[in-house]
Amino acid sequence: MRRTVSLPIAALIAAAALTSCSSSGKQGASSDTSQLNRPSTAAAATSAVRLAWSHTGAFFDKPQIWYVARVSNPGKSVASAASAASVALDARALDKTDTIVGSNQAVLPNIPAGATFDYFGYLGGGGALDTELTGTPVKVQVAAAKNAFGQAGAVEQPMLKTGPVALKQGHADTYTDAPYSYNLTVKVTNSTHDTVSGGVTQQVVLYDAEGDVVGGDTGSSDSVPDNLPAGMSYREQWSGIPAMAKAVRAVYTVWQG
């Protein structure tokens, strides 16, 4: 799985060929912020974070658990204090006795008012700079970290404009138990008012024809220019995205940091 596409990891496991390659294919859904799901008022008022999907498998022959946390921002207008909410997510991998065998805290990008965001994360696995598990995970718990930043909107990590996504089934080895592999290409535009520098975080979530999550991946990107001025674009290429079932749609998200 292309968990780590940053240069240090690419050097560590270069022989595994986890770096990007060109791809082409049918158009998937754009992952521009405007395409995020809009929850009902009732749904937004009840909870901010829930587990949408998880899978327990392996990466480079070591146990790994993948998850998608569905996070909603209950803000109702751009004037709201939560109009671009900052969220930190606590994830815990549990074994069959409900003992924690691995955990981490992830900083999510700013989520617009009234929108939901599917965050893809993972714990454990071999060959990746992530939490080393102390046991075999059977499930994962996710929750918003309380008082992580003091107040909503305190962390400035806006999503960049992306899309459309071109998704195609590929044949790259994902080094996981996933039976399917996908490639994508997507145009990314710096939709902020400042130059983007110092790298970006990217993720892709794959969905089947019924709209259910079937896979995905996350990591840093080597494709972004060292300095991306406001309004300029670059082309992202990604290969070896694992899926547990056939995917028909990909939502790609990228943010600075």
PDB file of C-alpha atoms in Angstrom:
ATOM      1  CA  MET A   1       0.000   0.000   0.000  1.00  0.00           C
ATOM      2  CA  ARG A   2       1.307   3.433  -0.817  1.00  0.00           C
ATOM      3  CA  ARG A   3       1.083   4.530   2.794  1.00  0.00           C
ATOM      4  CA  THR A   4       4.213   6.572   2.539  1.00  0.00           C
ATOM      5  CA  VAL A   5       5.050   8.449  -0.615  1.00  0.00           C
ATOM      6  CA  SER A   6       7.417  10.893   1.018  1.00  0.00           C
ATOM      7  CA  LEU A   7      11.051  10.821  -0.053  1.00  0.00           C
ATOM      8  CA  PRO A   8      12.451   9.208   3.142  1.00  0.00           C
ATOM      9  CA  ILE A   9      10.147   6.204   2.834  1.00  0.00           C
ATOM     10  CA  ALA A  10      10.615   5.975  -0.915  1.00  0.00           C
ATOM     11  CA  ALA A  11      14.316   5.534  -0.205  1.00  0.00           C
ATOM     12  CA  LEU A  12      13.616   2.959   2.503  1.00  0.00           C
ATOM     13  CA  ILE A  13      11.514   0.687   0.303  1.00  0.00           C
ATOM     14  CA  ALA A  14      12.432   1.776  -3.202  1.00  0.00           C
ATOM     15  CA  ALA A  15      12.597  -1.821  -4.322  1.00  0.00           C
ATOM     16  CA  ALA A  16       8.912  -2.142  -3.553  1.00  0.00           C
ATOM     17  CA  ALA A  17       8.103   0.423  -6.258  1.00  0.00           C
ATOM     18  CA  LEU A  18       5.602   2.341  -4.196  1.00  0.00           C
ATOM     19  CA  THR A  19       6.169   5.634  -5.988  1.00  0.00           C
ATOM     20  CA  SER A  20       3.730   7.287  -8.366  1.00  0.00           C
ATOM     21  CA  CYS A  21       3.255   6.427 -12.012  1.00  0.00           C
ATOM     22  CA  SER A  22       1.146   7.740 -14.845  1.00  0.00           C
ATOM     23  CA  SER A  23      -2.446   6.623 -15.216  1.00  0.00           C
ATOM     24  CA  SER A  24      -5.539   7.371 -17.208  1.00  0.00           C
ATOM     25  CA  GLY A  25      -9.130   6.241 -17.208  1.00  0.00           C
ATOM     26  CA  LYS A  26     -12.746   7.183 -16.767  1.00  0.00           C
ATOM     27  CA  GLN A  27     -13.699  10.281 -14.868  1.00  0.00           C
ATOM     28  CA  GLY A  28     -14.439   9.880 -11.178  1.00  0.00           C
ATOM     29  CA  ALA A  29     -16.064  12.421  -8.913  1.00  0.00           C
ATOM     30  CA  SER A  30     -14.209  15.651  -8.198  1.00  0.00           C
ATOM     31  CA  SER A  31     -12.946  15.978  -4.641  1.00  0.00           C
ATOM     32  CA  ASP A  32     -13.219  19.757  -4.612  1.00  0.00           C
ATOM     33  CA  THR A  33     -14.555  21.060  -1.310  1.00  0.00           C
ATOM     34  CA  SER A  34     -17.830  21.918  -3.045  1.00  0.00           C
ATOM     35  CA  GLN A  35     -18.388  18.189  -3.674  1.00  0.00           C
ATOM     36  CA  LEU A  36     -18.359  17.205  -0.005  1.00  0.00           C
ATOM     37  CA  ASN A  37     -21.554  15.567   1.258  1.00  0.00           C
ATOM     38  CA  ARG A  38     -24.010  17.920   2.888  1.00  0.00           C
ATOM     39  CA  PRO A  39     -25.589  16.340   5.971  1.00  0.00           C
ATOM     40  CA  SER A  40     -29.092  17.134   7.159  1.00  0.00           C
ATOM     41  CA  THR A  41     -29.488  19.583  10.034  1.00  0.00           C
ATOM     42  CA  ALA A  42     -30.528  16.744  12.335  1.00  0.00           C
ATOM     43  CA  ALA A  43     -27.506  14.629  11.434  1.00  0.00           C
ATOM     44  CA  ALA A  44     -25.094  17.520  11.882  1.00  0.00           C
ATOM     45  CA  ALA A  45     -26.537  18.315  15.297  1.00  0.00           C
ATOM     46  CA  THR A  46     -26.162  14.818  16.750  1.00  0.00           C
ATOM     47  CA  SER A  47     -22.538  13.828  16.285  1.00  0.00           C
ATOM     48  CA  ALA A  48     -19.333  15.102  14.716  1.00  0.00           C
ATOM     49  CA  VAL A  49     -17.391  11.855  14.224  1.00  0.00           C
ATOM     50  CA  ARG A  50     -18.364   8.264  13.459  1.00  0.00           C
ATOM     51  CA  LEU A  51     -16.656   5.220  12.015  1.00  0.00           C
ATOM     52  CA  ALA A  52     -17.816   4.727   8.421  1.00  0.00           C
ATOM     53  CA  TRP A  53     -15.631   1.729   7.466  1.00  0.00           C
ATOM     54  CA  SER A  54     -12.693  -0.365   8.629  1.00  0.00           C
ATOM     55  CA  HIS A  55     -10.673  -3.353   7.475  1.00  0.00           C
ATOM     56  CA  THR A  56      -8.156  -5.491   9.336  1.00  0.00           C
ATOM     57  CA  GLY A  57      -5.443  -6.856   7.086  1.00  0.00           C
ATOM     58  CA  ALA A  58      -1.701  -6.624   6.584  1.00  0.00           C
ATOM     59  CA  PHE A  59       0.889  -4.342   4.978  1.00  0.00           C
ATOM     60  CA  PHE A  60       4.294  -5.894   4.187  1.00  0.00           C
ATOM     61  CA  ASP A  61       3.194  -8.958   6.160  1.00  0.00           C
ATOM     62  CA  LYS A  62       2.553  -7.027   9.380  1.00  0.00           C
ATOM     63  CA  PRO A  63      -0.958  -6.524  10.873  1.00  0.00           C
ATOM     64  CA  GLN A  64      -2.576  -3.248   9.866  1.00  0.00           C
ATOM     65  CA  ILE A  65      -6.042  -1.804  10.303  1.00  0.00           C
ATOM     66  CA  TRP A  66      -7.513   0.751   7.915  1.00  0.00           C
ATOM     67  CA  TYR A  67     -10.424   3.011   8.758  1.00  0.00           C
ATOM     68  CA  VAL A  68     -12.548   5.825   7.388  1.00  0.00           C
ATOM     69  CA  ALA A  69     -13.901   8.306   9.925  1.00  0.00           C
ATOM     70  CA  ARG A  70     -16.854  10.381   8.738  1.00  0.00           C
ATOM     71  CA  VAL A  71     -16.548  13.831  10.281  1.00  0.00           C
ATOM     72  CA  SER A  72     -19.219  16.519  10.094  1.00  0.00           C
ATOM     73  CA  ASN A  73     -18.983  20.234  10.836  1.00  0.00           C
ATOM     74  CA  PRO A  74     -22.273  21.415  12.410  1.00  0.00           C
ATOM     75  CA  GLY A  75     -21.597  25.062  11.496  1.00  0.00           C
ATOM     76  CA  LYS A  76     -24.480  26.677   9.568  1.00  0.00           C
ATOM     77  CA  SER A  77     -22.914  29.737   7.936  1.00  0.00           C
ATOM     78  CA  VAL A  78     -19.569  31.254   7.041  1.00  0.00           C
ATOM     79  CA  ALA A  79     -20.057  33.636   9.953  1.00  0.00           C
ATOM     80  CA  SER A  80     -20.173  30.728  12.416  1.00  0.00           C
ATOM     81  CA  ALA A  81     -17.240  30.096  14.719  1.00  0.00           C
ATOM     82  CA  ALA A  82     -17.172  26.587  13.250  1.00  0.00           C
ATOM     83  CA  SER A  83     -17.376  27.726   9.627  1.00  0.00           C
ATOM     84  CA  ALA A  84     -14.036  26.044   8.927  1.00  0.00           C
ATOM     85  CA  ALA A  85     -13.744  23.718  11.886  1.00  0.00           C
ATOM     86  CA  SER A  86     -10.413  22.235  12.922  1.00  0.00           C
ATOM     87  CA  VAL A  87     -10.633  18.637  14.095  1.00  0.00           C
ATOM     88  CA  ALA A  88      -8.116  16.311  15.686  1.00  0.00           C
ATOM     89  CA  LEU A  89      -9.047  12.654  15.535  1.00  0.00           C
ATOM     90  CA  ASP A  90      -8.138   9.992  18.113  1.00  0.00           C
ATOM     91  CA  ALA A  91      -7.884   6.473  16.656  1.00  0.00           C
ATOM     92  CA  ARG A  92      -7.370   3.331  18.753  1.00  0.00           C
ATOM     93  CA  ALA A  93      -6.787  -0.208  17.505  1.00  0.00           C
ATOM     94  CA  LEU A  94      -8.199  -2.840  19.879  1.00  0.00           C
ATOM     95  CA  ASP A  95      -7.546  -6.559  20.136  1.00  0.00           C
ATOM     96  CA  LYS A  96     -10.199  -9.207  20.873  1.00  0.00           C
ATOM     97  CA  THR A  97     -10.062  -8.381  24.604  1.00  0.00           C
ATOM     98  CA  ASP A  98     -10.722  -4.664  23.887  1.00  0.00           C
ATOM     99  CA  THR A  99      -7.158  -3.819  24.914  1.00  0.00           C
ATOM    100  CA  ILE A 100      -5.501  -0.969  23.006  1.00  0.00           C
ATOM    101  CA  VAL A 101      -2.675  -2.302  20.826  1.00  0.00           C
ATOM    102  CA  GLY A 102      -1.971   0.944  18.966  1.00  0.00           C
ATOM    103  CA  SER A 103      -3.220   4.513  18.766  1.00  0.00           C
ATOM    104  CA  ASN A 104      -2.514   7.861  17.190  1.00  0.00           C
ATOM    105  CA  GLN A 105      -3.942  11.345  16.798  1.00  0.00           C
ATOM    106  CA  ALA A 106      -4.419  12.854  13.345  1.00  0.00           C
ATOM    107  CA  VAL A 107      -4.943  16.502  12.431  1.00  0.00           C
ATOM    108  CA  LEU A 108      -7.633  16.865   9.780  1.00  0.00           C
ATOM    109  CA  PRO A 109      -7.970  19.673   7.250  1.00  0.00           C
ATOM    110  CA  ASN A 110     -10.506  22.450   7.810  1.00  0.00           C
ATOM    111  CA  ILE A 111     -14.026  21.189   7.066  1.00  0.00           C
ATOM    112  CA  PRO A 112     -16.467  23.790   5.657  1.00  0.00           C
ATOM    113  CA  ALA A 113     -19.668  24.642   7.504  1.00  0.00           C
ATOM    114  CA  GLY A 114     -22.432  22.092   7.074  1.00  0.00           C
ATOM    115  CA  ALA A 115     -20.190  19.606   5.253  1.00  0.00           C
ATOM    116  CA  THR A 116     -18.913  16.120   5.989  1.00  0.00           C
ATOM    117  CA  PHE A 117     -15.469  14.732   5.275  1.00  0.00           C
ATOM    118  CA  ASP A 118     -14.362  11.117   5.018  1.00  0.00           C
ATOM    119  CA  TYR A 119     -10.914  10.794   6.577  1.00  0.00           C
ATOM    120  CA  PHE A 120      -8.799   7.741   5.668  1.00  0.00           C
ATOM    121  CA  GLY A 121      -6.338   6.531   8.284  1.00  0.00           C
ATOM    122  CA  TYR A 122      -4.473   3.412   9.363  1.00  0.00           C
ATOM    123  CA  LEU A 123      -2.567   1.908  12.266  1.00  0.00           C
ATOM    124  CA  GLY A 124       0.321  -0.547  12.128  1.00  0.00           C
ATOM    125  CA  GLY A 125       1.817  -2.358   9.159  1.00  0.00           C
ATOM    126  CA  GLY A 126       5.370  -3.087   8.072  1.00  0.00           C
ATOM    127  CA  GLY A 127       7.617  -0.710   6.146  1.00  0.00           C
ATOM    128  CA  ALA A 128       5.688   2.385   7.221  1.00  0.00           C
ATOM    129  CA  LEU A 129       6.525   5.147   9.688  1.00  0.00           C
ATOM    130  CA  ASP A 130       3.446   4.768  11.816  1.00  0.00           C
ATOM    131  CA  THR A 131       2.275   3.305  15.103  1.00  0.00           C
ATOM    132  CA  GLU A 132       3.791  -0.122  15.762  1.00  0.00           C
ATOM    133  CA  LEU A 133       1.105  -2.449  17.042  1.00  0.00           C
ATOM    134  CA  THR A 134       1.689  -4.440  20.231  1.00  0.00           C
ATOM    135  CA  GLY A 135      -0.923  -7.060  19.376  1.00  0.00           C
ATOM    136  CA  THR A 136      -3.337  -8.194  16.694  1.00  0.00           C
ATOM    137  CA  PRO A 137      -6.097  -5.650  16.011  1.00  0.00           C
ATOM    138  CA  VAL A 138      -9.674  -6.751  15.416  1.00  0.00           C
ATOM    139  CA  LYS A 139     -11.397  -3.357  15.414  1.00  0.00           C
ATOM    140  CA  VAL A 140     -10.774   0.371  15.613  1.00  0.00           C
ATOM    141  CA  GLN A 141     -12.411   3.183  17.566  1.00  0.00           C
ATOM    142  CA  VAL A 142     -12.424   6.821  16.418  1.00  0.00           C
ATOM    143  CA  ALA A 143     -13.410   9.961  18.286  1.00  0.00           C
ATOM    144  CA  ALA A 144     -12.837  13.687  18.118  1.00  0.00           C
ATOM    145  CA  ALA A 145      -9.957  14.716  20.382  1.00  0.00           C
ATOM    146  CA  LYS A 146     -11.324  16.999  23.073  1.00  0.00           C
ATOM    147  CA  ASN A 147      -9.855  20.503  23.321  1.00  0.00           C
ATOM    148  CA  ALA A 148      -7.078  19.620  20.894  1.00  0.00           C
ATOM    149  CA  PHE A 149      -6.708  23.172  19.613  1.00  0.00           C
ATOM    150  CA  GLY A 150      -8.630  25.300  22.080  1.00  0.00           C
ATOM    151  CA  GLN A 151     -11.411  26.244  19.653  1.00  0.00           C
ATOM    152  CA  ALA A 152     -12.765  25.384  16.232  1.00  0.00           C
ATOM    153  CA  GLY A 153     -10.928  27.025  13.359  1.00  0.00           C
ATOM    154  CA  ALA A 154      -7.716  27.478  15.356  1.00  0.00           C
ATOM    155  CA  VAL A 155      -5.700  25.368  12.911  1.00  0.00           C
ATOM    156  CA  GLU A 156      -5.436  26.680   9.353  1.00  0.00           C
ATOM    157  CA  GLN A 157      -5.237  23.697   7.003  1.00  0.00           C
ATOM    158  CA  PRO A 158      -7.630  24.451   4.130  1.00  0.00           C
ATOM    159  CA  MET A 159      -8.316  21.865   1.478  1.00  0.00           C
ATOM    160  CA  LEU A 160      -6.956  22.717  -1.959  1.00  0.00           C
ATOM    161  CA  LYS A 161      -9.220  22.624  -5.014  1.00  0.00           C
ATOM    162  CA  THR A 162      -9.009  19.302  -6.834  1.00  0.00           C
ATOM    163  CA  GLY A 163     -10.641  17.566  -9.754  1.00  0.00           C
ATOM    164  CA  PRO A 164     -11.784  15.989 -11.835  1.00  0.00           C
ATOM    165  CA  VAL A 165     -10.335  12.617 -10.786  1.00  0.00           C
ATOM    166  CA  ALA A 166      -9.424  10.085 -13.481  1.00  0.00           C
ATOM    167  CA  LEU A 167      -9.619   6.606 -11.933  1.00  0.00           C
ATOM    168  CA  LYS A 168      -8.506   3.364 -13.558  1.00  0.00           C
ATOM    169  CA  GLN A 169      -8.076  -0.162 -12.260  1.00  0.00           C
ATOM    170  CA  GLY A 170      -4.373  -1.018 -12.191  1.00  0.00           C
ATOM    171  CA  HIS A 171      -2.100  -3.965 -11.553  1.00  0.00           C
ATOM    172  CA  ALA A 172       0.458  -2.585  -9.091  1.00  0.00           C
ATOM    173  CA  ASP A 173       1.243  -4.712  -6.054  1.00  0.00           C
ATOM    174  CA  THR A 174      -0.218  -2.968  -3.005  1.00  0.00           C
ATOM    175  CA  TYR A 175       1.693  -5.241  -0.568  1.00  0.00           C
ATOM    176  CA  THR A 176      -1.580  -5.769   1.278  1.00  0.00           C
ATOM    177  CA  ASP A 177      -4.321  -8.382   1.261  1.00  0.00           C
ATOM    178  CA  ALA A 178      -6.431  -6.158  -1.022  1.00  0.00           C
ATOM    179  CA  PRO A 179      -7.523  -7.951  -4.221  1.00  0.00           C
ATOM    180  CA  TYR A 180      -7.831  -4.733  -6.265  1.00  0.00           C
ATOM    181  CA  SER A 181      -5.392  -1.978  -7.183  1.00  0.00           C
ATOM    182  CA  TYR A 182      -6.245   1.426  -8.668  1.00  0.00           C
ATOM    183  CA  ASN A 183      -4.425   4.360 -10.255  1.00  0.00           C
ATOM    184  CA  LEU A 184      -5.550   7.954 -10.494  1.00  0.00           C
ATOM    185  CA  THR A 185      -4.561  11.310 -11.879  1.00  0.00           C
ATOM    186  CA  VAL A 186      -5.993  14.611 -10.709  1.00  0.00           C
ATOM    187  CA  LYS A 187      -5.396  18.335 -11.129  1.00  0.00           C
ATOM    188  CA  VAL A 188      -4.674  20.230  -7.900  1.00  0.00           C
ATOM    189  CA  THR A 189      -5.030  24.025  -7.671  1.00  0.00           C
ATOM    190  CA  ASN A 190      -3.761  26.238  -4.880  1.00  0.00           C
ATOM    191  CA  SER A 191      -7.092  27.820  -4.005  1.00  0.00           C
ATOM    192  CA  THR A 192      -5.681  29.629  -0.947  1.00  0.00           C
ATOM    193  CA  HIS A 193      -4.371  33.183  -0.879  1.00  0.00           C
ATOM    194  CA  ASP A 194      -0.810  32.173  -0.021  1.00  0.00           C
ATOM    195  CA  THR A 195       2.003  30.172  -1.591  1.00  0.00           C
ATOM    196  CA  VAL A 196       1.919  26.502  -0.627  1.00  0.00           C
ATOM    197  CA  SER A 197       5.356  25.249   0.387  1.00  0.00           C
ATOM    198  CA  GLY A 198       6.784  22.564   2.605  1.00  0.00           C
ATOM    199  CA  GLY A 199       4.715  19.703   1.206  1.00  0.00           C
ATOM    200  CA  VAL A 200       1.124  18.554   1.334  1.00  0.00           C
ATOM    201  CA  THR A 201      -0.871  15.695   2.824  1.00  0.00           C
ATOM    202  CA  GLN A 202      -3.038  13.713   0.441  1.00  0.00           C
ATOM    203  CA  GLN A 203      -5.608  10.972   0.690  1.00  0.00           C
ATOM    204  CA  VAL A 204      -7.990   9.074  -1.544  1.00  0.00           C
ATOM    205  CA  VAL A 205     -11.123   7.184  -0.534  1.00  0.00           C
ATOM    206  CA  LEU A 206     -12.609   4.620  -2.950  1.00  0.00           C
ATOM    207  CA  TYR A 207     -16.340   3.859  -3.176  1.00  0.00           C
ATOM    208  CA  ASP A 208     -18.358   1.143  -4.904  1.00  0.00           C
ATOM    209  CA  ALA A 209     -21.481   1.577  -7.014  1.00  0.00           C
ATOM    210  CA  GLU A 210     -23.666   1.700  -3.880  1.00  0.00           C
ATOM    211  CA  GLY A 211     -21.588   4.488  -2.366  1.00  0.00           C
ATOM    212  CA  ASP A 212     -19.943   2.319   0.263  1.00  0.00           C
ATOM    213  CA  VAL A 213     -16.246   2.672   1.111  1.00  0.00           C
ATOM    214  CA  VAL A 214     -14.133  -0.153  -0.316  1.00  0.00           C
ATOM    215  CA  GLY A 215     -10.578   1.141   0.128  1.00  0.00           C
ATOM    216  CA  GLY A 216      -8.203   4.056  -0.045  1.00  0.00           C
ATOM    217  CA  ASP A 217      -4.822   5.341   0.988  1.00  0.00           C
ATOM    218  CA  THR A 218      -3.036   8.330   2.490  1.00  0.00           C
ATOM    219  CA  GLY A 219       0.419   9.872   2.680  1.00  0.00           C
ATOM    220  CA  SER A 220       2.549  12.835   1.707  1.00  0.00           C
ATOM    221  CA  SER A 221       3.174  13.770  -1.907  1.00  0.00           C
ATOM    222  CA  ASP A 222       6.348  14.050  -3.964  1.00  0.00           C
ATOM    223  CA  SER A 223       4.503  15.592  -6.918  1.00  0.00           C
ATOM    224  CA  VAL A 224       3.689  18.995  -5.436  1.00  0.00           C
ATOM    225  CA  PRO A 225       6.108  21.769  -6.503  1.00  0.00           C
ATOM    226  CA  ASP A 226       8.436  23.111  -3.818  1.00  0.00           C
ATOM    227  CA  ASN A 227       6.578  26.413  -4.070  1.00  0.00           C
ATOM    228  CA  LEU A 228       3.044  26.548  -5.467  1.00  0.00           C
ATOM    229  CA  PRO A 229       1.839  30.162  -5.837  1.00  0.00           C
ATOM    230  CA  ALA A 230      -1.808  31.012  -5.214  1.00  0.00           C
ATOM    231  CA  GLY A 231      -3.956  30.170  -8.228  1.00  0.00           C
ATOM    232  CA  MET A 232      -1.449  27.811  -9.864  1.00  0.00           C
ATOM    233  CA  SER A 233      -2.036  24.096 -10.459  1.00  0.00           C
ATOM    234  CA  TYR A 234      -0.068  20.862 -10.713  1.00  0.00           C
ATOM    235  CA  ARG A 235      -0.880  17.320 -11.808  1.00  0.00           C
ATOM    236  CA  GLU A 236      -0.946  14.566  -9.180  1.00  0.00           C
ATOM    237  CA  GLN A 237      -0.388  10.917 -10.147  1.00  0.00           C
ATOM    238  CA  TRP A 238      -0.996   8.000  -7.803  1.00  0.00           C
ATOM    239  CA  SER A 239      -0.706   4.257  -8.283  1.00  0.00           C
ATOM    240  CA  GLY A 240      -1.292   1.113  -6.231  1.00  0.00           C
ATOM    241  CA  ILE A 241      -4.333   2.313  -4.265  1.00  0.00           C
ATOM    242  CA  PRO A 242      -5.756  -0.811  -2.574  1.00  0.00           C
ATOM    243  CA  ALA A 243      -9.428  -1.775  -2.476  1.00  0.00           C
ATOM    244  CA  MET A 244     -11.255  -4.740  -1.019  1.00  0.00           C
ATOM    245  CA  ALA A 245     -13.941  -4.637  -3.733  1.00  0.00           C
ATOM    246  CA  LYS A 246     -14.431  -3.021  -7.128  1.00  0.00           C
ATOM    247  CA  ALA A 247     -14.431   0.779  -6.978  1.00  0.00           C
ATOM    248  CA  VAL A 248     -16.274   3.106  -9.348  1.00  0.00           C
ATOM    249  CA  ARG A 249     -15.563   6.445  -7.694  1.00  0.00           C
ATOM    250  CA  ALA A 250     -12.622   8.113  -5.976  1.00  0.00           C
ATOM    251  CA  VAL A 251     -12.629  11.209  -3.781  1.00  0.00           C
ATOM    252  CA  TYR A 252      -9.179  12.779  -3.565  1.00  0.00           C
ATOM    253  CA  THR A 253      -8.341  15.429  -0.960  1.00  0.00           C
ATOM    254  CA  VAL A 254      -5.131  17.381  -0.443  1.00  0.00           C
ATOM    255  CA  TRP A 255      -4.143  19.995   2.118  1.00  0.00           C
ATOM    256  CA  GLN A 256      -0.959  21.741   3.184  1.00  0.00           C
ATOM    257  CA  GLY A 257       1.044  20.196   5.988  1.00  0.00           C
TER     258      GLY A 257
END
